[in-house]
CSV table of C-alpha atoms in Angstrom, one decimal:
chain,number,residue,atom,x,y,z
A,1,MET,CA,0.0,0.0,0.0
A,2,SER,CA,1.3,3.5,-0.9
A,3,THR,CA,2.3,5.7,1.9
A,4,ARG,CA,2.0,8.9,-0.2
A,5,ALA,CA,-0.9,11.3,-0.6
A,6,LYS,CA,-0.5,12.8,2.9
A,7,ILE,CA,-0.4,16.5,2.1
A,8,GLY,CA,-3.7,18.3,2.6
A,9,LYS,CA,-4.9,21.1,0.4
A,10,PHE,CA,-4.3,23.8,3.0
A,11,SER,CA,-0.7,22.6,3.4
A,12,LEU,CA,-0.1,22.8,-0.4
A,13,LEU,CA,-1.6,26.3,-0.4
A,14,SER,CA,0.7,27.4,2.5
A,15,MET,CA,3.8,25.8,0.9
A,16,THR,CA,3.1,27.5,-2.4
A,17,ILE,CA,2.6,31.0,-1.0
A,18,ALA,CA,5.7,30.6,1.2
A,19,ALA,CA,7.8,29.4,-1.7
A,20,VAL,CA,6.7,32.2,-4.1
A,21,PHE,CA,5.8,35.3,-2.2
A,22,ASN,CA,8.3,37.8,-0.8
A,23,PHE,CA,7.3,41.4,0.0
A,24,ARG,CA,10.8,42.6,-1.0
A,25,ASN,CA,9.8,41.9,-4.6
A,26,VAL,CA,7.0,44.4,-4.3
A,27,ILE,CA,9.5,47.1,-3.2
A,28,ASN,CA,12.1,46.3,-5.9
A,29,ASN,CA,9.6,46.4,-8.8
A,30,ASN,CA,7.9,49.6,-7.4
A,31,ILE,CA,11.3,51.3,-7.5
A,32,GLU,CA,11.9,50.1,-11.1
A,33,ILE,CA,8.5,50.9,-12.7
A,34,GLY,CA,6.3,52.3,-10.0
A,35,MET,CA,2.6,51.3,-9.8
A,36,ALA,CA,2.8,49.8,-13.2
A,37,SER,CA,4.1,46.8,-11.4
A,38,ALA,CA,0.6,46.1,-10.1
A,39,PRO,CA,-0.9,45.1,-13.5
A,40,GLY,CA,2.5,43.6,-14.2
A,41,PHE,CA,2.1,41.2,-11.3
A,42,LEU,CA,-1.5,40.4,-12.3
A,43,PHE,CA,-0.4,39.7,-15.8
A,44,ALA,CA,2.5,37.4,-14.6
A,45,THR,CA,0.1,35.5,-12.3
A,46,LEU,CA,-2.6,34.9,-15.0
A,47,PHE,CA,-0.4,34.4,-18.0
A,48,TYR,CA,2.8,32.9,-16.5
A,49,PHE,CA,2.4,31.4,-13.0
A,50,ILE,CA,-0.8,29.5,-13.6
A,51,PRO,CA,0.0,28.1,-17.1
A,52,PHE,CA,3.5,27.2,-16.0
A,53,VAL,CA,2.1,25.3,-13.0
A,54,PHE,CA,-0.1,23.4,-15.4
A,55,ILE,CA,3.0,22.5,-17.5
A,56,ILE,CA,4.9,21.3,-14.4
A,57,SER,CA,1.8,19.3,-13.4
A,58,GLU,CA,1.8,17.6,-16.7
A,59,PHE,CA,5.5,16.7,-16.5
A,60,VAL,CA,5.1,15.4,-13.0
A,61,SER,CA,2.1,13.3,-14.2
A,62,LEU,CA,4.2,11.9,-17.1
A,63,ASN,CA,7.0,11.0,-14.7
A,64,LYS,CA,5.0,10.0,-11.7
A,65,ASP,CA,7.2,6.9,-11.0
A,66,SER,CA,10.3,9.1,-10.7
A,67,GLU,CA,11.3,11.9,-8.3
A,68,SER,CA,10.2,14.2,-11.0
A,69,GLY,CA,13.1,16.7,-10.9
A,70,VAL,CA,13.9,19.1,-13.7
A,71,TYR,CA,16.4,16.7,-15.2
A,72,GLN,CA,13.8,13.9,-15.6
A,73,TRP,CA,11.1,16.3,-16.9
A,74,VAL,CA,13.2,17.6,-19.7
A,75,LYS,CA,14.8,14.2,-20.4
A,76,SER,CA,11.3,12.7,-21.1
A,77,SER,CA,10.9,15.2,-23.9
A,78,LEU,CA,14.2,16.3,-25.3
A,79,GLY,CA,16.7,13.6,-24.1
A,80,PRO,CA,19.6,13.5,-21.7
A,81,LYS,CA,21.7,16.3,-23.2
A,82,TRP,CA,19.0,19.0,-22.8
A,83,ALA,CA,18.1,17.5,-19.5
A,84,PHE,CA,21.7,18.1,-18.3
A,85,LEU,CA,21.7,21.7,-19.5
A,86,SER,CA,18.4,22.3,-17.8
A,87,ALA,CA,19.4,20.9,-14.5
A,88,TYR,CA,22.7,22.8,-14.8
A,89,ALA,CA,20.8,26.0,-15.5
A,90,TYR,CA,18.9,25.7,-12.2
A,91,TRP,CA,22.1,25.3,-10.3
A,92,PHE,CA,23.8,28.0,-12.3
A,93,VAL,CA,20.9,30.5,-11.7
A,94,ASN,CA,21.3,29.9,-7.9
A,95,LEU,CA,24.9,31.2,-8.1
A,96,PHE,CA,23.6,34.6,-9.1
A,97,TYR,CA,20.8,34.4,-6.5
A,98,PHE,CA,23.6,34.4,-3.8
A,99,THR,CA,24.9,37.7,-5.1
A,100,SER,CA,21.6,39.5,-4.4
A,101,LEU,CA,20.8,37.6,-1.1
A,102,LEU,CA,24.2,38.0,0.7
A,103,PRO,CA,24.4,41.8,0.5
A,104,SER,CA,20.8,42.1,1.7
A,105,ILE,CA,21.7,40.0,4.8
A,106,LEU,CA,24.1,42.7,5.8
A,107,VAL,CA,21.4,45.3,5.6
A,108,TYR,CA,18.9,43.2,7.6
A,109,THR,CA,21.5,42.4,10.2
A,110,SER,CA,22.2,46.1,10.6
A,111,TYR,CA,18.5,47.0,11.2
A,112,ALA,CA,17.8,43.9,13.4
A,113,PHE,CA,20.7,44.6,15.8
A,114,TRP,CA,21.3,48.4,15.6
A,115,GLY,CA,18.0,49.7,14.3
A,116,TYR,CA,19.5,51.6,11.3
A,117,GLU,CA,21.4,50.9,8.1
A,118,TYR,CA,25.2,50.9,8.5
A,119,THR,CA,26.8,52.2,5.3
A,120,PHE,CA,29.5,50.1,3.7
A,121,THR,CA,31.4,50.5,0.4
A,122,PRO,CA,30.4,48.0,-2.3
A,123,MET,CA,33.8,46.3,-2.0
A,124,THR,CA,33.4,46.0,1.8
A,125,ILE,CA,29.9,44.5,1.2
A,126,SER,CA,31.4,42.0,-1.2
A,127,ILE,CA,34.1,40.9,1.2
A,128,LEU,CA,31.7,40.6,4.2
A,129,SER,CA,29.4,38.7,1.9
A,130,ILE,CA,32.2,36.2,1.1
A,131,LEU,CA,32.8,35.7,4.8
A,132,ILE,CA,29.1,35.0,5.5
A,133,PHE,CA,29.0,32.6,2.5
A,134,THR,CA,32.1,30.8,3.9
A,135,VAL,CA,30.3,30.1,7.1
A,136,SER,CA,27.0,29.1,5.4
A,137,THR,CA,28.9,26.8,3.1
A,138,TRP,CA,30.6,25.1,6.0
A,139,VAL,CA,27.4,24.8,7.9
A,140,SER,CA,25.5,23.4,4.9
A,141,THR,CA,28.0,20.6,4.6
A,142,LYS,CA,27.2,19.5,8.1
A,143,GLY,CA,23.6,18.9,7.4
A,144,ALA,CA,21.8,21.5,9.5
A,145,GLU,CA,18.4,20.0,9.9
A,146,TRP,CA,17.0,22.9,11.8
A,147,ILE,CA,17.3,25.2,8.8
A,148,GLY,CA,13.7,24.3,7.7
A,149,LYS,CA,12.3,25.7,11.0
A,150,VAL,CA,14.2,28.9,10.5
A,151,THR,CA,12.8,29.2,6.9
A,152,SER,CA,9.3,28.4,8.0
A,153,PHE,CA,9.5,30.9,10.8
A,154,GLY,CA,10.7,33.7,8.6
A,155,SER,CA,8.2,32.9,5.8
A,156,SER,CA,5.3,32.9,8.3
A,157,LEU,CA,6.3,36.2,9.8
A,158,MET,CA,6.7,37.7,6.3
A,159,LEU,CA,3.2,36.6,5.3
A,160,PHE,CA,1.8,38.1,8.6
A,161,MET,CA,3.7,41.3,7.9
A,162,SER,CA,2.4,41.5,4.4
A,163,PHE,CA,-1.2,41.0,5.3
A,164,ALA,CA,-0.9,43.5,8.1
A,165,PHE,CA,0.6,46.1,5.7
A,166,ILE,CA,-2.2,45.7,3.2
A,167,ILE,CA,-5.0,45.8,5.9
A,168,LEU,CA,-3.5,48.8,7.7
A,169,CYS,CA,-2.7,50.8,4.6
A,170,GLY,CA,-6.2,50.0,3.2
A,171,GLY,CA,-7.7,51.2,6.5
A,172,ALA,CA,-5.7,54.4,6.4
A,173,LEU,CA,-6.9,55.2,2.9
A,174,LEU,CA,-10.5,54.5,4.0
A,175,GLY,CA,-9.9,56.8,6.9
A,176,GLY,CA,-9.1,59.7,4.6
A,177,VAL,CA,-5.3,59.6,4.2
A,178,GLN,CA,-4.0,61.0,0.9
A,179,PRO,CA,-1.4,58.7,-0.6
A,180,ALA,CA,2.1,60.2,-1.1
A,181,THR,CA,2.0,59.0,-4.7
A,182,PRO,CA,-1.6,59.2,-6.0
A,183,ILE,CA,-3.2,55.9,-7.0
A,184,THR,CA,-4.5,56.6,-10.5
A,185,ILE,CA,-5.1,54.7,-13.7
A,186,GLN,CA,-2.4,56.8,-15.3
A,187,ALA,CA,0.1,55.7,-12.7
A,188,MET,CA,-0.8,52.1,-13.2
A,189,THR,CA,-0.6,52.2,-17.0
A,190,PRO,CA,2.7,50.7,-18.1
A,191,THR,CA,5.0,52.5,-20.5
A,192,PHE,CA,6.0,49.8,-23.0
A,193,ASN,CA,9.6,50.7,-23.3
A,194,TRP,CA,12.9,48.7,-22.9
A,195,LYS,CA,13.0,49.4,-19.1
A,196,PHE,CA,9.5,48.0,-18.6
A,197,PHE,CA,10.3,44.8,-20.5
A,198,GLY,CA,13.5,44.4,-18.4
A,199,ALA,CA,11.5,44.9,-15.2
A,200,MET,CA,9.1,42.1,-16.4
A,201,ALA,CA,12.0,39.7,-15.8
A,202,TRP,CA,12.0,40.9,-12.2
A,203,ILE,CA,8.3,40.2,-12.0
A,204,PHE,CA,8.5,36.8,-13.6
A,205,PHE,CA,11.3,36.1,-11.1
A,206,ALA,CA,9.1,37.2,-8.2
A,207,ALA,CA,6.3,35.0,-9.4
A,208,GLY,CA,8.6,32.0,-9.9
A,209,GLY,CA,9.1,28.9,-7.7
A,210,SER,CA,6.2,26.8,-8.8
A,211,GLU,CA,8.6,24.1,-10.2
A,212,ALA,CA,9.6,23.4,-6.5
A,213,ILE,CA,5.9,22.8,-5.6
A,214,GLY,CA,5.1,20.7,-8.7
A,215,VAL,CA,6.9,17.7,-7.3
A,216,TYR,CA,4.2,17.3,-4.6
A,217,ILE,CA,1.4,16.5,-6.9
A,218,ASN,CA,1.7,12.8,-6.1
A,219,ASP,CA,1.7,13.5,-2.4
A,220,LEU,CA,-1.5,15.4,-2.4
A,221,LYS,CA,-4.8,14.0,-1.3
A,222,GLY,CA,-7.1,14.2,-4.3
A,223,GLY,CA,-4.3,13.8,-6.9
A,224,SER,CA,-3.8,16.0,-9.9
A,225,LYS,CA,-7.3,17.5,-10.0
A,226,ALA,CA,-7.0,18.7,-6.4
A,227,PHE,CA,-3.5,20.0,-7.1
A,228,VAL,CA,-4.6,22.0,-10.1
A,229,ARG,CA,-7.5,23.6,-8.1
A,230,MET,CA,-5.3,24.6,-5.2
A,231,ILE,CA,-2.4,25.8,-7.2
A,232,VAL,CA,-4.8,28.1,-9.1
A,233,VAL,CA,-6.2,29.4,-5.8
A,234,ALA,CA,-2.6,29.9,-4.6
A,235,GLY,CA,-1.7,31.8,-7.8
A,236,ILE,CA,-4.7,34.1,-7.5
A,237,MET,CA,-3.8,34.8,-3.8
A,238,ILE,CA,-0.1,35.5,-4.6
A,239,GLY,CA,-1.1,37.7,-7.6
A,240,GLY,CA,-3.5,39.5,-5.3
A,241,LEU,CA,-0.9,40.1,-2.6
A,242,TYR,CA,1.7,41.3,-5.1
A,243,SER,CA,-0.8,43.5,-7.0
A,244,VAL,CA,-2.5,45.1,-4.0
A,245,GLY,CA,0.8,45.5,-2.2
A,246,SER,CA,2.2,47.3,-5.3
A,247,LEU,CA,-0.8,49.7,-5.2
A,248,LEU,CA,-0.4,50.5,-1.5
A,249,VAL,CA,3.4,50.6,-1.2
A,250,ASN,CA,3.4,54.4,-1.9
A,251,VAL,CA,0.6,55.4,0.5
A,252,PHE,CA,3.1,56.9,3.0
A,253,VAL,CA,6.4,57.0,1.0
A,254,PRO,CA,6.8,58.3,-2.6
A,255,GLN,CA,8.3,56.0,-5.2
A,256,ASP,CA,11.3,58.3,-5.9
A,257,GLN,CA,12.4,58.1,-2.2
A,258,LEU,CA,12.6,54.3,-2.0
A,259,SER,CA,15.9,52.5,-2.2
A,260,TYR,CA,16.7,48.8,-3.0
A,261,ALA,CA,18.7,48.4,0.3
A,262,SER,CA,16.2,49.9,2.7
A,263,GLY,CA,12.9,50.3,0.8
A,264,ILE,CA,11.0,47.7,2.9
A,265,PHE,CA,12.0,49.6,6.1
A,266,GLN,CA,11.0,52.9,4.6
A,267,VAL,CA,7.4,51.8,3.8
A,268,PHE,CA,6.9,50.2,7.2
A,269,VAL,CA,8.3,53.2,9.0
A,270,GLY,CA,5.8,55.4,7.1
A,271,LEU,CA,3.0,53.0,8.2
A,272,GLY,CA,4.3,53.0,11.8
A,273,ASN,CA,4.5,56.8,12.0
A,274,HIS,CA,0.8,57.0,11.0
A,275,PHE,CA,-0.2,54.7,13.8
A,276,GLY,CA,2.3,56.2,16.3
A,277,ILE,CA,4.7,53.2,16.4
A,278,SER,CA,8.4,54.0,17.1
A,279,GLN,CA,10.7,54.1,14.1
A,280,LYS,CA,13.4,52.2,16.0
A,281,LEU,CA,10.9,49.4,17.0
A,282,VAL,CA,9.8,49.1,13.4
A,283,HIS,CA,13.4,48.9,12.2
A,284,HIS,CA,14.2,46.1,14.7
A,285,PHE,CA,11.1,44.1,14.0
A,286,ILE,CA,11.3,44.2,10.2
A,287,GLY,CA,15.0,43.6,10.4
A,288,VAL,CA,14.4,40.4,12.5
A,289,VAL,CA,11.7,39.2,10.1
A,290,MET,CA,13.8,39.8,7.0
A,291,LEU,CA,17.0,38.4,8.6
A,292,ALA,CA,15.3,35.2,9.7
A,293,SER,CA,13.9,34.7,6.2
A,294,ALA,CA,17.1,35.5,4.4
A,295,LEU,CA,19.3,33.3,6.7
A,296,GLY,CA,17.0,30.3,6.3
A,297,ALA,CA,17.0,30.8,2.5
A,298,LEU,CA,20.8,31.2,2.4
A,299,LEU,CA,21.5,27.9,4.2
A,300,VAL,CA,18.8,26.0,2.3
A,301,TRP,CA,19.9,27.2,-1.1
A,302,THR,CA,23.6,26.8,-0.3
A,303,SER,CA,23.1,23.0,-0.1
A,304,ALA,CA,19.8,22.1,-1.9
A,305,PRO,CA,20.5,23.0,-5.5
A,306,VAL,CA,24.0,21.7,-5.6
A,307,LYS,CA,22.8,18.4,-4.1
A,308,VAL,CA,19.9,18.1,-6.5
A,309,PHE,CA,22.1,18.9,-9.6
A,310,PHE,CA,24.9,16.5,-8.7
A,311,SER,CA,22.6,13.7,-7.8
A,312,GLU,CA,20.5,13.9,-11.0
A,313,ILE,CA,23.2,14.0,-13.6
A,314,PRO,CA,25.2,10.8,-14.7
A,315,LYS,CA,27.5,9.7,-11.9
A,316,ASP,CA,30.7,9.8,-13.9
A,317,MET,CA,30.1,13.3,-15.4
A,318,PHE,CA,32.3,15.1,-12.8
A,319,GLY,CA,34.1,12.2,-11.2
A,320,GLU,CA,33.2,10.1,-8.2
A,321,LYS,CA,35.0,12.4,-5.7
A,322,THR,CA,33.1,15.5,-6.8
A,323,VAL,CA,29.6,13.9,-6.5
A,324,ALA,CA,30.4,11.8,-3.4
A,325,LEU,CA,28.1,12.4,-0.5
A,326,ASN,CA,29.4,12.9,3.0
A,327,LYS,CA,27.8,11.3,6.1
A,328,TYR,CA,25.2,14.1,6.1
A,329,GLY,CA,24.1,13.3,2.5
A,330,ILE,CA,25.8,16.4,1.0
A,331,PRO,CA,28.2,16.5,-1.9
A,332,GLU,CA,30.9,18.3,0.1
A,333,ARG,CA,33.5,18.8,-2.6
A,334,ALA,CA,30.8,20.1,-5.0
A,335,THR,CA,29.5,22.5,-2.4
A,336,TRP,CA,33.0,24.0,-2.0
A,337,ILE,CA,33.5,24.2,-5.7
A,338,GLN,CA,30.2,26.2,-5.8
A,339,PHE,CA,31.7,28.5,-3.1
A,340,LEU,CA,34.8,29.2,-5.3
A,341,ILE,CA,32.6,30.1,-8.3
A,342,VAL,CA,30.4,32.5,-6.3
A,343,ILE,CA,33.4,34.6,-5.1
A,344,PRO,CA,34.2,36.4,-8.4
A,345,LEU,CA,30.4,36.8,-9.0
A,346,LEU,CA,30.3,38.8,-5.7
A,347,LEU,CA,33.4,40.9,-6.5
A,348,ILE,CA,32.9,41.8,-10.2
A,349,PRO,CA,29.7,44.0,-9.8
A,350,ALA,CA,31.3,45.8,-6.8
A,351,LEU,CA,34.0,47.1,-9.2
A,352,GLY,CA,31.4,48.7,-11.4
A,353,SER,CA,29.0,50.2,-8.9
A,354,GLY,CA,29.1,53.4,-6.8
A,355,ASP,CA,27.0,52.4,-3.7
A,356,ILE,CA,25.0,49.5,-2.3
A,357,ASN,CA,21.8,50.6,-4.2
A,358,GLU,CA,23.6,50.6,-7.5
A,359,LEU,CA,25.2,47.3,-6.6
A,360,LEU,CA,21.9,45.7,-5.7
A,361,GLY,CA,20.3,47.1,-8.9
A,362,ILE,CA,23.0,45.4,-11.0
A,363,ILE,CA,22.9,42.0,-9.3
A,364,ILE,CA,19.1,41.8,-8.8
A,365,ASN,CA,18.7,42.5,-12.5
A,366,MET,CA,21.2,39.7,-13.4
A,367,THR,CA,19.5,37.3,-10.9
A,368,ALA,CA,16.1,38.0,-12.5
A,369,ALA,CA,17.5,37.6,-16.1
A,370,THR,CA,19.2,34.2,-15.4
A,371,SER,CA,16.2,33.0,-13.4
A,372,LEU,CA,14.3,32.9,-16.7
A,373,LEU,CA,16.7,30.3,-18.2
A,374,PRO,CA,15.3,27.2,-16.4
A,375,PRO,CA,11.6,28.0,-17.2
A,376,LEU,CA,12.7,28.6,-20.8
A,377,PHE,CA,14.2,25.1,-21.0
A,378,ILE,CA,11.1,23.5,-19.5
A,379,MET,CA,8.8,25.4,-21.9
A,380,VAL,CA,10.8,24.3,-24.9
A,381,ALA,CA,10.6,20.7,-23.6
A,382,TYR,CA,6.9,21.0,-23.1
A,383,PHE,CA,6.4,22.5,-26.6
A,384,ASN,CA,8.2,19.5,-28.0
A,385,LEU,CA,6.2,17.1,-25.8
A,386,ARG,CA,2.9,18.4,-27.2
A,387,LEU,CA,4.2,18.7,-30.8
A,388,ASN,CA,6.0,15.4,-31.2
A,389,LYS,CA,5.2,13.2,-28.1
A,390,ASP,CA,1.6,13.9,-27.2
A,391,TYR,CA,0.9,10.2,-27.5
A,392,LEU,CA,2.7,9.6,-24.2
A,393,GLU,CA,0.3,8.6,-21.4
A,394,ARG,CA,-0.2,10.9,-18.4
A,395,ASP,CA,-3.1,11.6,-16.0
A,396,PHE,CA,-3.2,15.3,-16.6
A,397,LYS,CA,-2.9,17.5,-19.7
A,398,MET,CA,-3.2,21.3,-20.1
A,399,GLY,CA,-6.1,21.2,-22.6
A,400,SER,CA,-5.9,20.0,-26.1
A,401,ARG,CA,-2.7,19.6,-28.1
A,402,LYS,CA,-3.4,22.8,-30.0
A,403,PHE,CA,-4.2,24.8,-26.9
A,404,GLY,CA,-1.0,23.6,-25.2
A,405,LEU,CA,1.1,24.6,-28.2
A,406,ILE,CA,-0.6,28.1,-28.4
A,407,VAL,CA,-0.1,28.8,-24.7
A,408,THR,CA,3.5,27.6,-24.7
A,409,SER,CA,4.3,29.7,-27.8
A,410,PHE,CA,3.0,32.8,-26.1
A,411,LEU,CA,5.0,32.1,-22.9
A,412,LEU,CA,8.2,31.5,-25.0
A,413,CYS,CA,7.7,34.9,-26.8
A,414,ILE,CA,7.2,37.0,-23.7
A,415,PHE,CA,10.0,35.2,-21.8
A,416,SER,CA,12.4,35.7,-24.6
A,417,VAL,CA,11.8,39.4,-24.8
A,418,ALA,CA,12.0,39.9,-21.0
A,419,PHE,CA,15.2,37.8,-20.9
A,420,ILE,CA,16.9,39.9,-23.6
A,421,ALA,CA,15.8,43.2,-22.0
A,422,ALA,CA,17.1,42.1,-18.6
A,423,ILE,CA,20.4,40.9,-20.0
A,424,PHE,CA,20.9,44.4,-21.7
A,425,PRO,CA,19.3,46.7,-19.1
A,426,GLU,CA,18.7,50.4,-19.9
A,427,GLY,CA,21.4,52.8,-18.6
A,428,GLN,CA,24.0,50.1,-17.5
A,429,SER,CA,27.6,50.4,-18.6
A,430,ILE,CA,28.1,48.5,-21.8
A,431,MET,CA,31.4,47.0,-20.6
A,432,LEU,CA,29.8,45.8,-17.3
A,433,THR,CA,26.9,44.3,-19.4
A,434,LEU,CA,29.2,42.4,-21.7
A,435,VAL,CA,31.5,41.2,-18.9
A,436,TYR,CA,28.9,40.3,-16.2
A,437,ASN,CA,25.5,39.8,-17.9
A,438,VAL,CA,26.4,38.4,-21.3
A,439,GLY,CA,29.8,37.0,-20.3
A,440,GLY,CA,28.3,35.2,-17.3
A,441,VAL,CA,25.6,33.4,-19.3
A,442,VAL,CA,27.9,32.6,-22.2
A,443,ILE,CA,30.7,31.3,-20.1
A,444,PHE,CA,28.7,29.2,-17.7
A,445,MET,CA,26.2,27.7,-20.2
A,446,GLY,CA,29.0,27.3,-22.8
A,447,TRP,CA,31.1,25.4,-20.3
A,448,ALA,CA,28.1,23.1,-19.6
A,449,LEU,CA,27.6,22.3,-23.3
A,450,TRP,CA,31.3,21.6,-23.7
A,451,LYS,CA,31.3,19.4,-20.6
A,452,TYR,CA,28.4,17.3,-21.8
A,453,ASN,CA,29.9,16.9,-25.3
A,454,SER,CA,33.2,15.8,-23.7
A,455,TYR,CA,31.3,13.3,-21.5
A,456,GLU,CA,29.3,12.0,-24.5
A,457,LYS,CA,32.5,11.5,-26.6
A,458,LYS,CA,34.2,9.7,-23.6
A,459,ALA,CA,31.2,7.4,-23.1
A,460,LEU,CA,31.0,6.6,-26.8
A,461,GLY,CA,34.7,5.7,-26.8
A,462,ILE,CA,34.2,3.4,-23.8
A,463,GLU,CA,31.3,1.7,-25.6
A,464,LYS,CA,33.4,1.2,-28.8
A,465,ARG,CA,36.3,-0.3,-26.8
A,466,LYS,CA,33.8,-2.7,-25.1
A,467,SER,CA,32.3,-3.7,-28.5
A,468,ASN,CA,35.8,-4.3,-29.9
A,469,LYS,CA,36.7,-6.6,-27.0
A,470,LEU,CA,33.5,-8.6,-27.5
A,471,ALA,CA,34.2,-8.9,-31.2
């Protein structure tokens, strides 16, 4: 008898919201494109998050007898080579995620303990980030089982904080408060320029994470039908939180006064001042919430992606010592290799930025751009599945073959435009763009392609030698 199907609908709903929603994304996108981020989030929810979840659900249904990781999903449609590149892209994207998370931890620590933002130079921030990453890498190789509790605690506090912000700001508006930036149709109407399309990559990044939830479809009571219903409900709730939050974020603080480093503290201080709450108390509380969430995320993402990637690929791809697991079930050598790769990614943007807000603008943009690569691989794999392998049996399909192809074609088009716009952001130094944005993608993905081709040639040579011996 199966021991699966133990996750209830409310548990799935909570897990999805916790995995996808982060109030900081509301701030970042408001800084970039103002209240136009509200319809942007709504668009991303309806035309990206929900359809992409359906795609993930179909892949999981197709591979229900496996662990249904990214490698297996893409392999079932495009074969092992593209599966390797897709799994590699998920690990590779995580490398850039560290570059936006680590400097933010310094900001949150400053507010949590001292109640204000201590100013560091970009290079100092990068060096301190390396020190923090050294500790988190060492801890992650020791199998810190308590990290899940820290993450859950931080995520729960963030959801409470977000709901409280929306309710209190809404109440203030109903009570007659005039917003610092007027909430008008004109303010919400996007300007369809290069900057907006680049910002859509940030919004897609903010609405991402559903691929992590898709693997639970076989563990849910009610199976695929219940999964689809609850994931749509979760998507609408997340889109609502992001969209409404984007409308209310400028009730007490104008958009042009917000900063990437301290924006979340600024909006809550404005709210606190209205209700007579001490600024220092607000700083400490928000700092603790954000620090708990960020530290949990750092320790989880230091070990999880590297473990998933090196466990899914062929065992002899990088050698036995690299993929070998320690007594805690972590590929220790691979984790330290990851550490060495992240160091230059932390240092390079510091050389081309003037302060922490410019630094965060550069690396958040690169994180958002690279985060679109894995979904692009999955969408291409899904397009091929519906086009050439629609005969394969699965319990769930996203509509008819024609409908699936139309939806995927639309997703591929908007993602491609957003990816290119984010890789070549408006106003950034062309040299920094070529070295960091373009160079980063070309070098890392080019190396992955070379590595797989080398592995394929080596494996083919071994097979030929075996055949010659048998002959």
